[in-house]
Amino acid sequence: MNIRPLVSSLSALAISVALLPLANFPAQAQMVMRFTTPFVTDSGFVGAAGNMHYITLAVTGFSLESATISLPIDMGRSIDVKAFDPNGKEIPTTTKVSPGGVTIDFNQPVEANTYVRLQLSGIDMSRMGGRVLYRVTTKLEGVDGDIPIGSAMVRLKEQG
């Protein structure tokens, strides 16, 4: 009887068992996210009428001076925009509506490490159902130019 294969197998098993504590089980993957500019965190509509949309921005990295929201071509331009802090308190702003969108200038820059909820009321669309896509750009304190920070998609009220 050849005992060599048995000794080899037992040796390999002994080495494996001896090295097992060195392995770090279970293996876990970690992902660290460090945002350096504001970004869109949430969007949707408020109320059953569907004529009020909101976009929530996480303000990170730099203070936020203004935000511009592009408006779809078939959306009316009689929109009113208000900004709110995380506690629901209105933030003083000045708004400018143009053919391309609406710009919200904050009277005082919004400090980093907070959230801002932009609420658009008076939404008037020539279509019912589907989705509307808002592109959002910002101006940040100490940074030249407009910074695109993301898109917000809102489902439109279905006809019926």
PDB file of C-alpha atoms in Angstrom:
ATOM      1  CA  MET A   1       0.000   0.000   0.000  1.00  0.00           C
ATOM      2  CA  ASN A   2       1.321   3.374  -1.028  1.00  0.00           C
ATOM      3  CA  ILE A   3       0.989   5.737   1.930  1.00  0.00           C
ATOM      4  CA  ARG A   4       2.558   8.720   0.171  1.00  0.00           C
ATOM      5  CA  PRO A   5      -0.738  10.225  -1.210  1.00  0.00           C
ATOM      6  CA  LEU A   6      -2.343   9.987   2.245  1.00  0.00           C
ATOM      7  CA  VAL A   7       0.622  11.732   3.935  1.00  0.00           C
ATOM      8  CA  SER A   8       0.598  14.468   1.276  1.00  0.00           C
ATOM      9  CA  SER A   9      -3.131  15.079   1.745  1.00  0.00           C
ATOM     10  CA  LEU A  10      -2.834  15.187   5.537  1.00  0.00           C
ATOM     11  CA  SER A  11       0.126  17.585   5.294  1.00  0.00           C
ATOM     12  CA  ALA A  12      -1.841  19.918   3.023  1.00  0.00           C
ATOM     13  CA  LEU A  13      -4.812  19.763   5.391  1.00  0.00           C
ATOM     14  CA  ALA A  14      -2.610  20.544   8.418  1.00  0.00           C
ATOM     15  CA  ILE A  15      -1.056  23.546   6.682  1.00  0.00           C
ATOM     16  CA  SER A  16      -4.506  24.837   5.627  1.00  0.00           C
ATOM     17  CA  VAL A  17      -5.878  24.522   9.164  1.00  0.00           C
ATOM     18  CA  ALA A  18      -2.796  26.248  10.587  1.00  0.00           C
ATOM     19  CA  LEU A  19      -3.157  29.213   8.185  1.00  0.00           C
ATOM     20  CA  LEU A  20      -6.957  29.507   8.501  1.00  0.00           C
ATOM     21  CA  PRO A  21      -6.856  31.931  11.468  1.00  0.00           C
ATOM     22  CA  LEU A  22      -4.707  34.301   9.382  1.00  0.00           C
ATOM     23  CA  ALA A  23      -7.498  34.664   6.822  1.00  0.00           C
ATOM     24  CA  ASN A  24      -9.939  37.467   7.552  1.00  0.00           C
ATOM     25  CA  PHE A  25     -13.360  35.839   7.112  1.00  0.00           C
ATOM     26  CA  PRO A  26     -15.926  36.895   6.167  1.00  0.00           C
ATOM     27  CA  ALA A  27     -14.526  39.234   3.554  1.00  0.00           C
ATOM     28  CA  GLN A  28     -16.252  42.615   3.504  1.00  0.00           C
ATOM     29  CA  ALA A  29     -16.089  45.308   0.884  1.00  0.00           C
ATOM     30  CA  GLN A  30     -16.069  48.906   2.010  1.00  0.00           C
ATOM     31  CA  MET A  31     -16.779  51.973  -0.025  1.00  0.00           C
ATOM     32  CA  VAL A  32     -16.054  55.443   1.246  1.00  0.00           C
ATOM     33  CA  MET A  33     -17.754  58.327  -0.508  1.00  0.00           C
ATOM     34  CA  ARG A  34     -16.399  61.839  -0.128  1.00  0.00           C
ATOM     35  CA  PHE A  35     -18.475  64.417  -1.954  1.00  0.00           C
ATOM     36  CA  THR A  36     -16.795  67.701  -2.824  1.00  0.00           C
ATOM     37  CA  THR A  37     -19.741  69.466  -4.476  1.00  0.00           C
ATOM     38  CA  PRO A  38     -23.469  69.602  -3.773  1.00  0.00           C
ATOM     39  CA  PHE A  39     -25.626  66.873  -5.311  1.00  0.00           C
ATOM     40  CA  VAL A  40     -29.296  65.972  -5.829  1.00  0.00           C
ATOM     41  CA  THR A  41     -30.520  63.566  -3.147  1.00  0.00           C
ATOM     42  CA  ASP A  42     -34.272  63.397  -3.686  1.00  0.00           C
ATOM     43  CA  SER A  43     -37.115  64.680  -5.856  1.00  0.00           C
ATOM     44  CA  GLY A  44     -40.841  64.199  -6.219  1.00  0.00           C
ATOM     45  CA  PHE A  45     -44.193  65.913  -6.094  1.00  0.00           C
ATOM     46  CA  VAL A  46     -46.214  67.227  -3.166  1.00  0.00           C
ATOM     47  CA  GLY A  47     -49.974  66.825  -2.834  1.00  0.00           C
ATOM     48  CA  ALA A  48     -52.575  65.083  -4.930  1.00  0.00           C
ATOM     49  CA  ALA A  49     -52.817  67.803  -7.590  1.00  0.00           C
ATOM     50  CA  GLY A  50     -49.233  67.161  -8.733  1.00  0.00           C
ATOM     51  CA  ASN A  51     -48.609  70.863  -9.413  1.00  0.00           C
ATOM     52  CA  MET A  52     -45.872  71.201  -6.785  1.00  0.00           C
ATOM     53  CA  HIS A  53     -42.485  69.513  -7.261  1.00  0.00           C
ATOM     54  CA  TYR A  54     -39.472  69.450  -4.962  1.00  0.00           C
ATOM     55  CA  ILE A  55     -35.771  68.820  -5.374  1.00  0.00           C
ATOM     56  CA  THR A  56     -33.528  68.202  -2.360  1.00  0.00           C
ATOM     57  CA  LEU A  57     -29.854  69.139  -2.556  1.00  0.00           C
ATOM     58  CA  ALA A  58     -27.104  68.013  -0.207  1.00  0.00           C
ATOM     59  CA  VAL A  59     -24.759  70.965   0.218  1.00  0.00           C
ATOM     60  CA  THR A  60     -21.236  69.581   0.605  1.00  0.00           C
ATOM     61  CA  GLY A  61     -17.738  70.886   0.091  1.00  0.00           C
ATOM     62  CA  PHE A  62     -18.538  74.538  -0.618  1.00  0.00           C
ATOM     63  CA  SER A  63     -21.216  77.021   0.413  1.00  0.00           C
ATOM     64  CA  LEU A  64     -24.066  77.321  -2.070  1.00  0.00           C
ATOM     65  CA  GLU A  65     -24.676  80.771  -3.600  1.00  0.00           C
ATOM     66  CA  SER A  66     -27.325  79.849  -6.179  1.00  0.00           C
ATOM     67  CA  ALA A  67     -28.977  76.968  -7.993  1.00  0.00           C
ATOM     68  CA  THR A  68     -30.388  76.882 -11.511  1.00  0.00           C
ATOM     69  CA  ILE A  69     -33.040  74.353 -12.512  1.00  0.00           C
ATOM     70  CA  SER A  70     -33.625  73.742 -16.217  1.00  0.00           C
ATOM     71  CA  LEU A  71     -37.303  73.613 -17.156  1.00  0.00           C
ATOM     72  CA  PRO A  72     -38.810  71.430 -19.903  1.00  0.00           C
ATOM     73  CA  ILE A  73     -39.972  73.233 -23.050  1.00  0.00           C
ATOM     74  CA  ASP A  74     -43.633  72.314 -22.459  1.00  0.00           C
ATOM     75  CA  MET A  75     -43.695  73.659 -18.887  1.00  0.00           C
ATOM     76  CA  GLY A  76     -45.313  76.999 -18.143  1.00  0.00           C
ATOM     77  CA  ARG A  77     -43.039  79.756 -16.865  1.00  0.00           C
ATOM     78  CA  SER A  78     -45.297  81.077 -14.079  1.00  0.00           C
ATOM     79  CA  ILE A  79     -43.471  78.993 -11.487  1.00  0.00           C
ATOM     80  CA  ASP A  80     -42.810  80.088  -7.930  1.00  0.00           C
ATOM     81  CA  VAL A  81     -39.764  78.607  -6.160  1.00  0.00           C
ATOM     82  CA  LYS A  82     -39.093  78.570  -2.423  1.00  0.00           C
ATOM     83  CA  ALA A  83     -36.124  77.129  -0.552  1.00  0.00           C
ATOM     84  CA  PHE A  84     -36.324  75.430   2.841  1.00  0.00           C
ATOM     85  CA  ASP A  85     -33.721  74.302   5.367  1.00  0.00           C
ATOM     86  CA  PRO A  86     -33.801  70.810   6.970  1.00  0.00           C
ATOM     87  CA  ASN A  87     -36.142  72.117   9.706  1.00  0.00           C
ATOM     88  CA  GLY A  88     -38.697  73.370   7.166  1.00  0.00           C
ATOM     89  CA  LYS A  89     -37.836  77.029   7.706  1.00  0.00           C
ATOM     90  CA  GLU A  90     -37.943  79.117   4.517  1.00  0.00           C
ATOM     91  CA  ILE A  91     -34.581  80.431   3.322  1.00  0.00           C
ATOM     92  CA  PRO A  92     -34.676  83.985   1.883  1.00  0.00           C
ATOM     93  CA  THR A  93     -34.010  83.919  -1.871  1.00  0.00           C
ATOM     94  CA  THR A  94     -34.446  85.873  -5.066  1.00  0.00           C
ATOM     95  CA  THR A  95     -35.644  83.987  -8.138  1.00  0.00           C
ATOM     96  CA  LYS A  96     -35.243  84.718 -11.828  1.00  0.00           C
ATOM     97  CA  VAL A  97     -37.254  82.824 -14.442  1.00  0.00           C
ATOM     98  CA  SER A  98     -35.788  82.679 -17.950  1.00  0.00           C
ATOM     99  CA  PRO A  99     -36.682  80.683 -21.083  1.00  0.00           C
ATOM    100  CA  GLY A 100     -34.126  78.029 -20.074  1.00  0.00           C
ATOM    101  CA  GLY A 101     -35.020  77.641 -16.423  1.00  0.00           C
ATOM    102  CA  VAL A 102     -35.263  79.227 -13.025  1.00  0.00           C
ATOM    103  CA  THR A 103     -32.363  80.530 -10.935  1.00  0.00           C
ATOM    104  CA  ILE A 104     -32.565  80.696  -7.144  1.00  0.00           C
ATOM    105  CA  ASP A 105     -30.095  83.165  -5.600  1.00  0.00           C
ATOM    106  CA  PHE A 106     -29.679  82.717  -1.847  1.00  0.00           C
ATOM    107  CA  ASN A 107     -29.554  86.022   0.068  1.00  0.00           C
ATOM    108  CA  GLN A 108     -26.855  84.460   2.273  1.00  0.00           C
ATOM    109  CA  PRO A 109     -24.795  81.499   0.988  1.00  0.00           C
ATOM    110  CA  VAL A 110     -26.034  78.172   2.347  1.00  0.00           C
ATOM    111  CA  GLU A 111     -23.236  76.690   4.437  1.00  0.00           C
ATOM    112  CA  ALA A 112     -21.821  73.273   3.579  1.00  0.00           C
ATOM    113  CA  ASN A 113     -22.911  70.093   5.387  1.00  0.00           C
ATOM    114  CA  THR A 114     -26.647  70.698   5.231  1.00  0.00           C
ATOM    115  CA  TYR A 115     -29.623  70.097   2.953  1.00  0.00           C
ATOM    116  CA  VAL A 116     -31.775  72.489   0.946  1.00  0.00           C
ATOM    117  CA  ARG A 117     -35.221  71.634  -0.388  1.00  0.00           C
ATOM    118  CA  LEU A 118     -36.249  73.603  -3.468  1.00  0.00           C
ATOM    119  CA  GLN A 119     -40.014  73.613  -3.909  1.00  0.00           C
ATOM    120  CA  LEU A 120     -41.482  74.540  -7.294  1.00  0.00           C
ATOM    121  CA  SER A 121     -45.177  75.454  -7.225  1.00  0.00           C
ATOM    122  CA  GLY A 122     -47.523  76.369 -10.057  1.00  0.00           C
ATOM    123  CA  ILE A 123     -46.288  73.542 -12.290  1.00  0.00           C
ATOM    124  CA  ASP A 124     -48.297  73.650 -15.514  1.00  0.00           C
ATOM    125  CA  MET A 125     -47.458  70.989 -18.090  1.00  0.00           C
ATOM    126  CA  SER A 126     -49.045  70.559 -21.506  1.00  0.00           C
ATOM    127  CA  ARG A 127     -48.909  66.776 -21.013  1.00  0.00           C
ATOM    128  CA  MET A 128     -50.155  64.401 -18.357  1.00  0.00           C
ATOM    129  CA  GLY A 129     -48.332  61.293 -17.217  1.00  0.00           C
ATOM    130  CA  GLY A 130     -44.754  60.311 -17.858  1.00  0.00           C
ATOM    131  CA  ARG A 131     -41.807  61.986 -16.197  1.00  0.00           C
ATOM    132  CA  VAL A 132     -40.141  65.377 -16.148  1.00  0.00           C
ATOM    133  CA  LEU A 133     -36.376  65.765 -15.948  1.00  0.00           C
ATOM    134  CA  TYR A 134     -34.813  68.769 -14.236  1.00  0.00           C
ATOM    135  CA  ARG A 135     -31.084  69.416 -14.675  1.00  0.00           C
ATOM    136  CA  VAL A 136     -29.517  71.272 -11.758  1.00  0.00           C
ATOM    137  CA  THR A 137     -26.439  73.489 -11.785  1.00  0.00           C
ATOM    138  CA  THR A 138     -25.039  75.600  -8.960  1.00  0.00           C
ATOM    139  CA  LYS A 139     -22.748  78.485  -8.191  1.00  0.00           C
ATOM    140  CA  LEU A 140     -20.486  77.816  -5.250  1.00  0.00           C
ATOM    141  CA  GLU A 141     -18.729  80.305  -3.025  1.00  0.00           C
ATOM    142  CA  GLY A 142     -15.119  80.686  -4.130  1.00  0.00           C
ATOM    143  CA  VAL A 143     -15.558  78.737  -7.372  1.00  0.00           C
ATOM    144  CA  ASP A 144     -15.914  80.420 -10.768  1.00  0.00           C
ATOM    145  CA  GLY A 145     -18.565  79.250 -13.207  1.00  0.00           C
ATOM    146  CA  ASP A 146     -21.620  77.028 -13.053  1.00  0.00           C
ATOM    147  CA  ILE A 147     -21.179  73.509 -11.700  1.00  0.00           C
ATOM    148  CA  PRO A 148     -23.606  70.820 -12.968  1.00  0.00           C
ATOM    149  CA  ILE A 149     -24.524  68.707  -9.945  1.00  0.00           C
ATOM    150  CA  GLY A 150     -27.102  66.281 -11.258  1.00  0.00           C
ATOM    151  CA  SER A 151     -30.613  65.657 -12.467  1.00  0.00           C
ATOM    152  CA  ALA A 152     -33.919  65.249 -10.686  1.00  0.00           C
ATOM    153  CA  MET A 153     -36.702  63.169 -12.187  1.00  0.00           C
ATOM    154  CA  VAL A 154     -40.305  63.632 -11.097  1.00  0.00           C
ATOM    155  CA  ARG A 155     -43.199  61.415 -12.131  1.00  0.00           C
ATOM    156  CA  LEU A 156     -46.109  63.426 -13.491  1.00  0.00           C
ATOM    157  CA  LYS A 157     -49.690  62.951 -12.385  1.00  0.00           C
ATOM    158  CA  GLU A 158     -51.587  60.526 -14.589  1.00  0.00           C
ATOM    159  CA  GLN A 159     -54.682  61.723 -16.404  1.00  0.00           C
ATOM    160  CA  GLY A 160     -57.863  60.298 -15.031  1.00  0.00           C
TER     161      GLY A 160
END
